[in-house]
């Protein structure tokens, strides 16, 4: 699906003049990773792997794992609090959380996050699109704003992969980390810095089995004794996923560029889902971009699922790599299969607190 923002109102619509260039505009950003750092060497102590293999094959040196008492809503609330601070606001009309690791399979995590943030009574729901979640969430939040349902939305990508990883599966256990990244979006105009869009979104359910947690849903029910260790944990067919990721992230990025009328060389920063450094550099190459224009923090946080794009943005804004006015291309791929891309011109924001600054008390 290809969508352009803003939507085109009908010619007889009396609000057309107001809505024609109404768009969602980024006005705040925040990220949070839990304090516990897990190095490759630490993993090598109980898994048949090595720091050298992990760094060479994935670009990852370390990741953060939540403590057992810390759930996705805790990480999400802290990232959300930082994004609200960055935006200089204390209220929004809706909270959207995108995650593969909700606190519970029922209810959604967003209402709890809203309550933790003191946002009583606001609309709150989850978006599930695995590692493409942030781009899907951005499109959902932009839709709420473009249609006038909300003036301001807090969107949070958060995942606690350590809760679903099989620590006996060395191929996948070394990739993922925990974290949360958030943006505040406000109603604004399509031509102002920070306006999100155009979007390209897509899916292919025939690839369901490439990335999944097999048991625990309605397909394969979880009753004591019935479920194997592998089926109750996250599984990924890495090599196949790798090929899909390169193809889909590049194609989706190209589609969004075409919709927005941007040439690839006009992109200042490619901010891809942080899947594997080799994937990111290949996608940059496919788009004809030097790898220096590819934003990556995978070395220090690993693949944080729905949090990976906003966390990469927070860290790149925080260290001055991404500046006001820069043209940004987001692209992601994940389980589903799902993929998506989005264009964005970075707005002027106050200094951003780095995601690894754990000075704050998690909610
Ligand atoms: O977030 C959603 C999107 N995710 C992705 O896009 C991830 C895509 N996939 C990948 O990033 C890579 O496929 C992995 C990092 C998962 C795996 O890397 P790979 O280069 O594809 O490794 P492989 O599975 O082909 O394994 C190569 C070798 C095998 O040994 P043999 O059969 O050649 O002797 C594996 O057993 O490396 C071995 N191996 C390991 N060795 C040390 C696999 N995992 C490890 C490990 N440490 N952790």
mmCIF file of C-alpha atoms and ligand atoms in Angstrom:
data_model
loop_
_atom_site.group_PDB
_atom_site.id
_atom_site.type_symbol
_atom_site.label_atom_id
_atom_site.label_comp_id
_atom_site.label_asym_id
_atom_site.label_seq_id
_atom_site.Cartn_x
_atom_site.Cartn_y
_atom_site.Cartn_z
ATOM 1 C CA UNK A 1 0.000 0.000 0.000
ATOM 2 C CA UNK A 2 1.265 3.424 -0.841
ATOM 3 C CA UNK A 3 -0.140 6.372 1.019
ATOM 4 C CA UNK A 4 0.599 10.030 0.687
ATOM 5 C CA UNK A 5 -0.060 12.516 3.455
ATOM 6 C CA UNK A 6 -2.114 14.557 3.724
ATOM 7 C CA UNK A 7 -5.267 12.744 2.526
ATOM 8 C CA UNK A 8 -7.174 14.413 -0.271
ATOM 9 C CA UNK A 9 -10.539 15.634 1.038
ATOM 10 C CA UNK A 10 -13.511 15.616 -1.330
ATOM 11 C CA UNK A 11 -14.200 18.875 -3.154
ATOM 12 C CA UNK A 12 -17.558 19.364 -1.387
ATOM 13 C CA UNK A 13 -16.103 18.802 2.089
ATOM 14 C CA UNK A 14 -16.617 22.065 4.068
ATOM 15 C CA UNK A 15 -13.471 21.405 6.150
ATOM 16 C CA UNK A 16 -11.348 20.852 3.045
ATOM 17 C CA UNK A 17 -9.525 24.166 3.413
ATOM 18 C CA UNK A 18 -8.430 23.229 6.937
ATOM 19 C CA UNK A 19 -7.608 19.619 6.191
ATOM 20 C CA UNK A 20 -5.858 19.806 2.845
ATOM 21 C CA UNK A 21 -2.378 20.331 4.272
ATOM 22 C CA UNK A 22 -3.005 19.052 7.799
ATOM 23 C CA UNK A 23 -0.241 16.604 8.731
ATOM 24 C CA UNK A 24 1.402 15.002 11.747
ATOM 25 C CA UNK A 25 4.569 16.823 12.775
ATOM 26 C CA UNK A 26 7.270 15.421 15.081
ATOM 27 C CA UNK A 27 7.687 17.806 18.044
ATOM 28 C CA UNK A 28 9.484 15.640 20.618
ATOM 29 C CA UNK A 29 11.601 12.507 20.861
ATOM 30 C CA UNK A 30 12.866 10.271 23.668
ATOM 31 C CA UNK A 31 14.580 6.932 24.161
ATOM 32 C CA UNK A 32 15.352 4.598 27.021
ATOM 33 C CA UNK A 33 17.369 1.407 27.409
ATOM 34 C CA UNK A 34 17.412 -0.538 30.698
ATOM 35 C CA UNK A 35 20.640 -0.184 32.743
ATOM 36 C CA UNK A 36 21.837 -3.790 32.462
ATOM 37 C CA UNK A 37 24.458 -4.106 29.706
ATOM 38 C CA UNK A 38 25.075 -7.597 28.285
ATOM 39 C CA UNK A 39 28.317 -7.881 26.330
ATOM 40 C CA UNK A 40 29.147 -10.489 23.691
ATOM 41 C CA UNK A 41 31.719 -11.902 26.102
ATOM 42 C CA UNK A 42 29.010 -12.411 28.717
ATOM 43 C CA UNK A 43 26.911 -14.377 26.193
ATOM 44 C CA UNK A 44 29.977 -16.427 25.222
ATOM 45 C CA UNK A 45 30.220 -17.660 28.800
ATOM 46 C CA UNK A 46 27.050 -19.772 28.486
ATOM 47 C CA UNK A 47 26.627 -20.074 24.706
ATOM 48 C CA UNK A 48 28.843 -21.508 21.977
ATOM 49 C CA UNK A 49 29.688 -18.160 20.377
ATOM 50 C CA UNK A 50 32.360 -15.442 20.486
ATOM 51 C CA UNK A 51 32.660 -11.677 20.534
ATOM 52 C CA UNK A 52 34.497 -11.864 17.218
ATOM 53 C CA UNK A 53 31.744 -13.902 15.463
ATOM 54 C CA UNK A 54 28.947 -11.666 16.726
ATOM 55 C CA UNK A 55 30.690 -8.395 15.813
ATOM 56 C CA UNK A 56 31.746 -9.633 12.380
ATOM 57 C CA UNK A 57 28.384 -11.201 11.400
ATOM 58 C CA UNK A 58 26.037 -8.600 12.954
ATOM 59 C CA UNK A 59 27.962 -5.460 14.005
ATOM 60 C CA UNK A 60 26.727 -5.884 17.588
ATOM 61 C CA UNK A 61 29.098 -5.443 20.562
ATOM 62 C CA UNK A 62 26.559 -5.279 23.387
ATOM 63 C CA UNK A 63 22.868 -4.902 24.143
ATOM 64 C CA UNK A 64 20.720 -4.007 27.156
ATOM 65 C CA UNK A 65 18.455 -6.507 28.909
ATOM 66 C CA UNK A 66 15.624 -5.550 31.233
ATOM 67 C CA UNK A 67 15.707 -6.953 34.739
ATOM 68 C CA UNK A 68 13.011 -9.586 35.374
ATOM 69 C CA UNK A 69 10.895 -7.019 37.240
ATOM 70 C CA UNK A 70 10.963 -4.608 34.265
ATOM 71 C CA UNK A 71 8.277 -5.085 31.611
ATOM 72 C CA UNK A 72 7.712 -3.453 28.218
ATOM 73 C CA UNK A 73 5.294 -0.892 29.715
ATOM 74 C CA UNK A 74 8.060 0.261 32.101
ATOM 75 C CA UNK A 75 10.518 0.862 29.248
ATOM 76 C CA UNK A 76 7.776 2.453 27.124
ATOM 77 C CA UNK A 77 6.655 4.794 29.907
ATOM 78 C CA UNK A 78 10.213 6.065 30.474
ATOM 79 C CA UNK A 79 10.787 6.689 26.747
ATOM 80 C CA UNK A 80 7.348 8.315 26.563
ATOM 81 C CA UNK A 81 8.109 10.571 29.531
ATOM 82 C CA UNK A 82 11.331 11.716 27.846
ATOM 83 C CA UNK A 83 9.517 12.402 24.559
ATOM 84 C CA UNK A 84 6.850 14.476 26.357
ATOM 85 C CA UNK A 85 9.637 16.446 28.097
ATOM 86 C CA UNK A 86 11.371 16.997 24.754
ATOM 87 C CA UNK A 87 8.088 18.276 23.273
ATOM 88 C CA UNK A 88 7.492 20.467 26.323
ATOM 89 C CA UNK A 89 3.979 19.087 26.821
ATOM 90 C CA UNK A 90 2.288 17.100 29.564
ATOM 91 C CA UNK A 91 -0.743 15.853 27.700
ATOM 92 C CA UNK A 92 -1.707 14.152 24.435
ATOM 93 C CA UNK A 93 -4.985 12.911 22.953
ATOM 94 C CA UNK A 94 -3.791 9.373 22.219
ATOM 95 C CA UNK A 95 -1.035 6.929 23.164
ATOM 96 C CA UNK A 96 -0.017 4.334 20.575
ATOM 97 C CA UNK A 97 2.403 1.586 21.614
ATOM 98 C CA UNK A 98 3.942 -0.703 19.040
ATOM 99 C CA UNK A 99 5.460 -3.920 20.390
ATOM 100 C CA UNK A 100 5.922 -7.658 19.867
ATOM 101 C CA UNK A 101 6.432 -8.216 23.580
ATOM 102 C CA UNK A 102 3.396 -6.687 25.312
ATOM 103 C CA UNK A 103 3.207 -6.966 29.115
ATOM 104 C CA UNK A 104 0.392 -9.503 28.586
ATOM 105 C CA UNK A 105 -1.344 -10.965 25.521
ATOM 106 C CA UNK A 106 -4.508 -9.278 26.866
ATOM 107 C CA UNK A 107 -5.032 -6.365 27.422
ATOM 108 C CA UNK A 108 -2.987 -4.036 25.203
ATOM 109 C CA UNK A 109 0.020 -2.315 26.785
ATOM 110 C CA UNK A 110 -0.794 1.264 25.701
ATOM 111 C CA UNK A 111 -3.570 1.956 28.252
ATOM 112 C CA UNK A 112 -1.212 0.958 31.092
ATOM 113 C CA UNK A 113 1.551 3.164 29.659
ATOM 114 C CA UNK A 114 -0.906 6.084 29.444
ATOM 115 C CA UNK A 115 -1.857 5.580 33.093
ATOM 116 C CA UNK A 116 1.805 5.373 34.151
ATOM 117 C CA UNK A 117 2.314 8.720 32.443
ATOM 118 C CA UNK A 118 -0.693 10.274 34.189
ATOM 119 C CA UNK A 119 -2.593 10.521 30.895
ATOM 120 C CA UNK A 120 -5.891 9.350 32.332
ATOM 121 C CA UNK A 121 -8.765 8.836 29.927
ATOM 122 C CA UNK A 122 -6.896 9.297 26.640
ATOM 123 C CA UNK A 123 -7.301 6.931 23.675
ATOM 124 C CA UNK A 124 -4.700 4.152 23.904
ATOM 125 C CA UNK A 125 -4.065 1.090 21.752
ATOM 126 C CA UNK A 126 -1.290 -1.189 20.483
ATOM 127 C CA UNK A 127 -0.059 -1.682 16.927
ATOM 128 C CA UNK A 128 1.474 -5.076 16.113
ATOM 129 C CA UNK A 129 3.808 -5.267 13.110
ATOM 130 C CA UNK A 130 6.920 -6.785 14.724
ATOM 131 C CA UNK A 131 10.088 -4.919 13.631
ATOM 132 C CA UNK A 132 8.120 -2.741 11.184
ATOM 133 C CA UNK A 133 5.959 -1.611 14.098
ATOM 134 C CA UNK A 134 7.355 1.905 14.390
ATOM 135 C CA UNK A 135 6.670 2.773 10.734
ATOM 136 C CA UNK A 136 3.156 1.277 10.950
ATOM 137 C CA UNK A 137 2.643 3.126 14.244
ATOM 138 C CA UNK A 138 3.779 6.383 12.654
ATOM 139 C CA UNK A 139 1.245 5.906 9.843
ATOM 140 C CA UNK A 140 -1.505 5.107 12.387
ATOM 141 C CA UNK A 141 -0.675 8.133 14.532
ATOM 142 C CA UNK A 142 -0.438 10.360 11.442
ATOM 143 C CA UNK A 143 -3.884 9.099 10.423
ATOM 144 C CA UNK A 144 -5.385 10.035 13.795
ATOM 145 C CA UNK A 145 -4.027 13.534 13.354
ATOM 146 C CA UNK A 146 -4.795 13.986 9.649
ATOM 147 C CA UNK A 147 -8.442 13.003 10.204
ATOM 148 C CA UNK A 148 -8.815 15.373 13.157
ATOM 149 C CA UNK A 149 -9.389 12.545 15.668
ATOM 150 C CA UNK A 150 -6.375 13.778 17.655
ATOM 151 C CA UNK A 151 -4.361 16.995 17.862
ATOM 152 C CA UNK A 152 -1.411 15.332 19.567
ATOM 153 C CA UNK A 153 -0.269 11.685 19.761
ATOM 154 C CA UNK A 154 2.472 9.938 21.731
ATOM 155 C CA UNK A 155 3.862 7.015 19.705
ATOM 156 C CA UNK A 156 6.162 4.556 21.467
ATOM 157 C CA UNK A 157 8.050 1.583 19.997
ATOM 158 C CA UNK A 158 9.055 -0.733 22.840
ATOM 159 C CA UNK A 159 10.267 -4.300 23.097
ATOM 160 C CA UNK A 160 11.617 -6.637 25.766
ATOM 161 C CA UNK A 161 13.015 -9.384 23.557
ATOM 162 C CA UNK A 162 14.956 -10.855 26.480
ATOM 163 C CA UNK A 163 11.573 -12.127 27.738
ATOM 164 C CA UNK A 164 10.941 -14.301 24.649
ATOM 165 C CA UNK A 165 14.446 -15.273 23.450
ATOM 166 C CA UNK A 166 15.569 -18.886 23.593
ATOM 167 C CA UNK A 167 18.999 -18.607 25.211
ATOM 168 C CA UNK A 168 19.868 -22.012 23.742
ATOM 169 C CA UNK A 169 19.359 -20.659 20.194
ATOM 170 C CA UNK A 170 22.702 -18.967 19.633
ATOM 171 C CA UNK A 171 21.833 -17.690 16.143
ATOM 172 C CA UNK A 172 18.999 -15.478 17.391
ATOM 173 C CA UNK A 173 19.808 -14.887 21.050
ATOM 174 C CA UNK A 174 22.865 -12.796 20.155
ATOM 175 C CA UNK A 175 20.961 -10.305 17.982
ATOM 176 C CA UNK A 176 18.229 -8.827 20.128
ATOM 177 C CA UNK A 177 18.173 -6.288 22.945
ATOM 178 C CA UNK A 178 15.560 -4.417 24.987
ATOM 179 C CA UNK A 179 14.597 -0.757 24.748
ATOM 180 C CA UNK A 180 11.991 1.856 23.914
ATOM 181 C CA UNK A 181 11.888 4.924 21.681
ATOM 182 C CA UNK A 182 9.125 7.498 21.378
ATOM 183 C CA UNK A 183 7.984 10.522 19.420
ATOM 184 C CA UNK A 184 5.323 13.117 20.087
ATOM 185 C CA UNK A 185 3.391 14.148 16.981
ATOM 186 C CA UNK A 186 1.243 17.283 16.755
ATOM 187 C CA UNK A 187 -1.122 18.626 14.140
ATOM 188 C CA UNK A 188 0.681 20.847 11.669
ATOM 189 C CA UNK A 189 1.238 21.352 7.966
ATOM 190 C CA UNK A 190 2.638 18.980 5.384
ATOM 191 C CA UNK A 191 5.332 21.442 4.293
ATOM 192 C CA UNK A 192 6.813 22.236 7.710
ATOM 193 C CA UNK A 193 9.930 20.520 9.145
ATOM 194 C CA UNK A 194 8.953 17.443 11.146
ATOM 195 C CA UNK A 195 5.947 16.551 8.950
ATOM 196 C CA UNK A 196 5.810 12.774 8.423
ATOM 197 C CA UNK A 197 5.006 11.187 5.054
ATOM 198 C CA UNK A 198 4.962 9.959 2.410
ATOM 199 C CA UNK A 199 4.526 6.330 3.461
ATOM 200 C CA UNK A 200 4.919 2.962 1.771
ATOM 201 C CA UNK A 201 3.561 -0.033 3.748
ATOM 202 C CA UNK A 202 3.255 -3.715 2.806
ATOM 203 C CA UNK A 203 2.886 -7.288 4.038
ATOM 204 C CA UNK A 204 3.062 -10.940 2.980
ATOM 205 C CA UNK A 205 1.433 -13.417 5.376
ATOM 206 C CA UNK A 206 2.771 -16.409 3.439
ATOM 207 C CA UNK A 207 6.053 -15.758 5.253
ATOM 208 C CA UNK A 208 4.438 -16.140 8.696
ATOM 209 C CA UNK A 209 6.742 -18.965 9.745
ATOM 210 C CA UNK A 210 9.992 -17.115 9.046
ATOM 211 C CA UNK A 211 9.682 -15.054 12.226
ATOM 212 C CA UNK A 212 7.383 -16.188 15.002
ATOM 213 C CA UNK A 213 6.551 -17.267 18.506
ATOM 214 C CA UNK A 214 4.712 -20.468 17.549
ATOM 215 C CA UNK A 215 2.728 -21.192 20.694
ATOM 216 C CA UNK A 216 0.554 -19.228 23.062
ATOM 217 C CA UNK A 217 -1.983 -17.825 20.594
ATOM 218 C CA UNK A 218 -5.205 -19.375 19.272
ATOM 219 C CA UNK A 219 -3.396 -21.490 16.618
ATOM 220 C CA UNK A 220 -1.133 -23.451 18.937
ATOM 221 C CA UNK A 221 -2.544 -23.265 22.431
ATOM 222 C CA UNK A 222 -0.350 -23.280 25.443
ATOM 223 C CA UNK A 223 -1.312 -25.835 28.030
ATOM 224 C CA UNK A 224 1.168 -27.177 30.552
ATOM 225 C CA UNK A 225 3.320 -29.936 29.133
ATOM 226 C CA UNK A 226 2.135 -29.464 25.512
ATOM 227 C CA UNK A 227 4.571 -26.879 24.287
ATOM 228 C CA UNK A 228 8.222 -27.417 23.403
ATOM 229 C CA UNK A 229 10.850 -24.958 24.571
ATOM 230 C CA UNK A 230 11.420 -23.822 20.973
ATOM 231 C CA UNK A 231 7.719 -23.187 20.311
ATOM 232 C CA UNK A 232 7.214 -20.963 23.303
ATOM 233 C CA UNK A 233 10.184 -18.792 22.358
ATOM 234 C CA UNK A 234 10.938 -16.414 19.515
ATOM 235 C CA UNK A 235 12.250 -18.143 16.392
ATOM 236 C CA UNK A 236 13.642 -16.729 13.155
ATOM 237 C CA UNK A 237 14.978 -18.386 10.004
ATOM 238 C CA UNK A 238 17.849 -15.925 9.827
ATOM 239 C CA UNK A 239 19.312 -16.602 6.394
ATOM 240 C CA UNK A 240 15.948 -16.370 4.581
ATOM 241 C CA UNK A 241 14.919 -13.358 6.629
ATOM 242 C CA UNK A 242 18.194 -11.662 5.711
ATOM 243 C CA UNK A 243 17.392 -11.859 1.985
ATOM 244 C CA UNK A 244 13.815 -10.620 2.463
ATOM 245 C CA UNK A 245 15.006 -7.793 4.709
ATOM 246 C CA UNK A 246 17.455 -6.429 2.126
ATOM 247 C CA UNK A 247 14.945 -6.673 -0.716
ATOM 248 C CA UNK A 248 11.912 -5.295 1.146
ATOM 249 C CA UNK A 249 13.669 -2.450 2.966
ATOM 250 C CA UNK A 250 15.290 -1.268 -0.284
ATOM 251 C CA UNK A 251 12.097 -1.582 -2.364
ATOM 252 C CA UNK A 252 9.932 0.127 0.250
ATOM 253 C CA UNK A 253 12.462 2.950 0.625
ATOM 254 C CA UNK A 254 12.458 3.454 -3.158
ATOM 255 C CA UNK A 255 8.647 3.522 -3.220
ATOM 256 C CA UNK A 256 8.482 6.191 -0.495
ATOM 257 C CA UNK A 257 11.140 8.278 -2.277
ATOM 258 C CA UNK A 258 9.150 8.112 -5.492
ATOM 259 C CA UNK A 259 5.926 9.155 -3.741
ATOM 260 C CA UNK A 260 7.644 12.124 -2.140
ATOM 261 C CA UNK A 261 9.506 13.109 -5.299
ATOM 262 C CA UNK A 262 12.865 12.856 -3.515
ATOM 263 C CA UNK A 263 15.978 11.587 -5.256
ATOM 264 C CA UNK A 264 17.999 9.070 -3.231
ATOM 265 C CA UNK A 265 21.026 11.383 -3.274
ATOM 266 C CA UNK A 266 18.946 14.089 -1.548
ATOM 267 C CA UNK A 267 18.573 11.878 1.537
ATOM 268 C CA UNK A 268 20.857 13.092 4.339
ATOM 269 C CA UNK A 269 20.253 10.099 6.604
ATOM 270 C CA UNK A 270 18.887 6.627 6.001
ATOM 271 C CA UNK A 271 17.499 5.403 9.336
ATOM 272 C CA UNK A 272 16.756 1.697 8.860
ATOM 273 C CA UNK A 273 15.428 -0.851 11.319
ATOM 274 C CA UNK A 274 18.612 -2.033 13.051
ATOM 275 C CA UNK A 275 18.494 -5.675 11.902
ATOM 276 C CA UNK A 276 22.155 -6.428 11.186
ATOM 277 C CA UNK A 277 24.899 -3.975 10.145
ATOM 278 C CA UNK A 278 25.526 -5.984 6.970
ATOM 279 C CA UNK A 279 21.840 -5.668 6.011
ATOM 280 C CA UNK A 280 21.890 -1.914 6.677
ATOM 281 C CA UNK A 281 24.966 -1.319 4.560
ATOM 282 C CA UNK A 282 23.605 -3.451 1.712
ATOM 283 C CA UNK A 283 20.322 -1.489 1.747
ATOM 284 C CA UNK A 284 22.292 1.794 1.628
ATOM 285 C CA UNK A 285 24.309 0.429 -1.288
ATOM 286 C CA UNK A 286 21.145 -0.689 -3.134
ATOM 287 C CA UNK A 287 19.806 2.848 -2.774
ATOM 288 C CA UNK A 288 23.086 4.327 -4.007
ATOM 289 C CA UNK A 289 23.837 5.964 -0.655
ATOM 290 C CA UNK A 290 27.287 5.959 0.962
ATOM 291 C CA UNK A 291 27.234 3.903 4.162
ATOM 292 C CA UNK A 292 28.205 7.034 6.122
ATOM 293 C CA UNK A 293 24.641 8.266 5.513
ATOM 294 C CA UNK A 294 23.237 5.165 7.185
ATOM 295 C CA UNK A 295 22.413 5.864 10.845
ATOM 296 C CA UNK A 296 23.233 2.947 13.135
ATOM 297 C CA UNK A 297 23.487 2.303 16.861
ATOM 298 C CA UNK A 298 23.195 -1.477 16.524
ATOM 299 C CA UNK A 299 26.709 -1.882 17.973
ATOM 300 C CA UNK A 300 25.579 -0.690 21.405
ATOM 301 C CA UNK A 301 21.912 -1.761 21.565
ATOM 302 C CA UNK A 302 21.484 -4.675 19.128
ATOM 303 C CA UNK A 303 18.160 -5.216 17.355
ATOM 304 C CA UNK A 304 15.495 -3.715 19.632
ATOM 305 C CA UNK A 305 12.508 -4.549 17.405
ATOM 306 C CA UNK A 306 9.855 -1.823 17.347
ATOM 307 C CA UNK A 307 12.177 0.460 19.349
ATOM 308 C CA UNK A 308 15.053 0.301 16.903
ATOM 309 C CA UNK A 309 14.206 3.187 14.541
ATOM 310 C CA UNK A 310 13.268 5.728 17.249
ATOM 311 C CA UNK A 311 16.275 4.690 19.378
ATOM 312 C CA UNK A 312 18.602 5.117 16.393
ATOM 313 C CA UNK A 313 17.056 8.542 15.777
ATOM 314 C CA UNK A 314 17.379 9.604 19.423
ATOM 315 C CA UNK A 315 21.038 8.627 19.517
ATOM 316 C CA UNK A 316 21.806 10.289 16.166
ATOM 317 C CA UNK A 317 20.018 13.509 17.160
ATOM 318 C CA UNK A 318 21.694 13.397 20.571
ATOM 319 C CA UNK A 319 25.221 13.181 19.140
ATOM 320 C CA UNK A 320 24.549 15.843 16.497
ATOM 321 C CA UNK A 321 24.569 13.516 13.471
ATOM 322 C CA UNK A 322 20.959 14.375 12.599
ATOM 323 C CA UNK A 323 20.243 18.106 12.535
ATOM 324 C CA UNK A 324 17.237 20.333 11.975
ATOM 325 C CA UNK A 325 16.280 20.424 8.307
ATOM 326 C CA UNK A 326 17.954 17.108 7.401
ATOM 327 C CA UNK A 327 16.068 14.829 5.027
ATOM 328 C CA UNK A 328 15.453 11.437 6.610
ATOM 329 C CA UNK A 329 14.352 8.159 5.070
ATOM 330 C CA UNK A 330 13.043 5.499 7.478
ATOM 331 C CA UNK A 331 12.763 1.907 6.293
ATOM 332 C CA UNK A 332 11.887 -1.289 8.141
ATOM 333 C CA UNK A 333 11.191 -4.984 7.733
ATOM 334 C CA UNK A 334 9.858 -7.511 10.209
ATOM 335 C CA UNK A 335 7.782 -10.540 11.014
ATOM 336 C CA UNK A 336 4.440 -10.939 9.317
ATOM 337 C CA UNK A 337 6.088 -10.480 6.960
ATOM 338 C CA UNK A 338 5.734 -6.696 7.059
ATOM 339 C CA UNK A 339 7.694 -3.781 5.650
ATOM 340 C CA UNK A 340 7.395 -0.027 5.381
ATOM 341 C CA UNK A 341 9.180 3.245 4.715
ATOM 342 C CA UNK A 342 8.539 6.896 5.439
ATOM 343 C CA UNK A 343 10.021 10.297 4.582
ATOM 344 C CA UNK A 344 10.622 12.985 7.174
ATOM 345 C CA UNK A 345 12.437 16.318 7.368
ATOM 346 C CA UNK A 346 13.935 16.634 10.858
ATOM 347 C CA UNK A 347 12.496 19.504 12.974
ATOM 348 C CA UNK A 348 14.332 21.848 15.327
ATOM 349 C CA UNK A 349 14.113 20.351 18.843
ATOM 350 C CA UNK A 350 15.754 21.138 22.204
ATOM 351 C CA UNK A 351 18.830 18.987 23.084
ATOM 352 C CA UNK A 352 17.889 15.317 23.340
ATOM 353 C CA UNK A 353 18.838 13.123 26.300
ATOM 354 C CA UNK A 354 20.786 10.012 25.152
ATOM 355 C CA UNK A 355 18.863 6.724 25.482
ATOM 356 C CA UNK A 356 21.611 5.137 27.609
ATOM 357 C CA UNK A 357 21.386 7.959 30.204
ATOM 358 C CA UNK A 358 19.796 6.004 33.018
ATOM 359 C CA UNK A 359 19.655 8.886 35.449
ATOM 360 C CA UNK A 360 15.862 8.771 35.381
ATOM 361 C CA UNK A 361 13.835 6.332 37.422
ATOM 362 C CA UNK A 362 11.930 3.906 35.195
ATOM 363 C CA UNK A 363 8.197 4.000 35.804
HETATM 364 O O1 LIG B 1 14.416 -7.902 12.974
HETATM 365 C C1 LIG B 1 13.834 -8.646 11.919
HETATM 366 C C2 LIG B 1 14.783 -8.748 10.806
HETATM 367 N N1 LIG B 1 15.910 -9.527 11.220
HETATM 368 C C3 LIG B 1 16.902 -9.738 10.381
HETATM 369 O O2 LIG B 1 16.843 -9.212 9.302
HETATM 370 C C4 LIG B 1 18.005 -10.677 10.764
HETATM 371 C C5 LIG B 1 18.458 -11.431 9.523
HETATM 372 N N2 LIG B 1 19.442 -12.472 9.714
HETATM 373 C C6 LIG B 1 20.698 -12.279 10.177
HETATM 374 O O3 LIG B 1 21.042 -11.197 10.597
HETATM 375 C C7 LIG B 1 21.678 -13.416 10.098
HETATM 376 O O4 LIG B 1 21.156 -14.431 9.280
HETATM 377 C C8 LIG B 1 22.044 -14.018 11.480
HETATM 378 C C9 LIG B 1 22.849 -13.017 12.288
HETATM 379 C C10 LIG B 1 20.771 -14.431 12.217
HETATM 380 C C11 LIG B 1 22.911 -15.258 11.280
HETATM 381 O O5 LIG B 1 24.082 -14.924 10.538
HETATM 382 P P1 LIG B 1 24.511 -15.758 9.260
HETATM 383 O O6 LIG B 1 25.732 -15.149 8.752
HETATM 384 O O7 LIG B 1 23.327 -15.843 8.351
HETATM 385 O O8 LIG B 1 24.857 -17.150 9.920
HETATM 386 P P2 LIG B 1 24.306 -18.603 9.544
HETATM 387 O O9 LIG B 1 22.994 -18.838 10.224
HETATM 388 O O10 LIG B 1 24.393 -18.838 8.075
HETATM 389 O O11 LIG B 1 25.406 -19.505 10.197
HETATM 390 C C12 LIG B 1 26.755 -19.552 9.670
HETATM 391 C C13 LIG B 1 27.579 -20.401 10.606
HETATM 392 C C14 LIG B 1 26.929 -21.746 10.935
HETATM 393 O O12 LIG B 1 27.966 -22.696 11.104
HETATM 394 P P3 LIG B 1 28.337 -23.731 9.933
HETATM 395 O O13 LIG B 1 27.073 -24.507 9.665
HETATM 396 O O14 LIG B 1 28.744 -22.881 8.766
HETATM 397 O O15 LIG B 1 29.438 -24.525 10.530
HETATM 398 C C15 LIG B 1 26.272 -21.490 12.268
HETATM 399 O O16 LIG B 1 26.116 -22.662 13.024
HETATM 400 O O17 LIG B 1 27.732 -19.718 11.867
HETATM 401 C C16 LIG B 1 27.251 -20.556 12.919
HETATM 402 N N3 LIG B 1 26.641 -19.686 13.926
HETATM 403 C C17 LIG B 1 27.319 -19.168 14.940
HETATM 404 N N4 LIG B 1 28.613 -19.259 15.300
HETATM 405 C C18 LIG B 1 28.999 -18.600 16.396
HETATM 406 C C19 LIG B 1 25.351 -19.270 13.997
HETATM 407 N N5 LIG B 1 25.188 -18.479 15.057
HETATM 408 C C20 LIG B 1 26.401 -18.400 15.661
HETATM 409 C C21 LIG B 1 26.860 -17.737 16.810
HETATM 410 N N6 LIG B 1 28.161 -17.841 17.130
HETATM 411 N N7 LIG B 1 26.055 -16.947 17.568
#
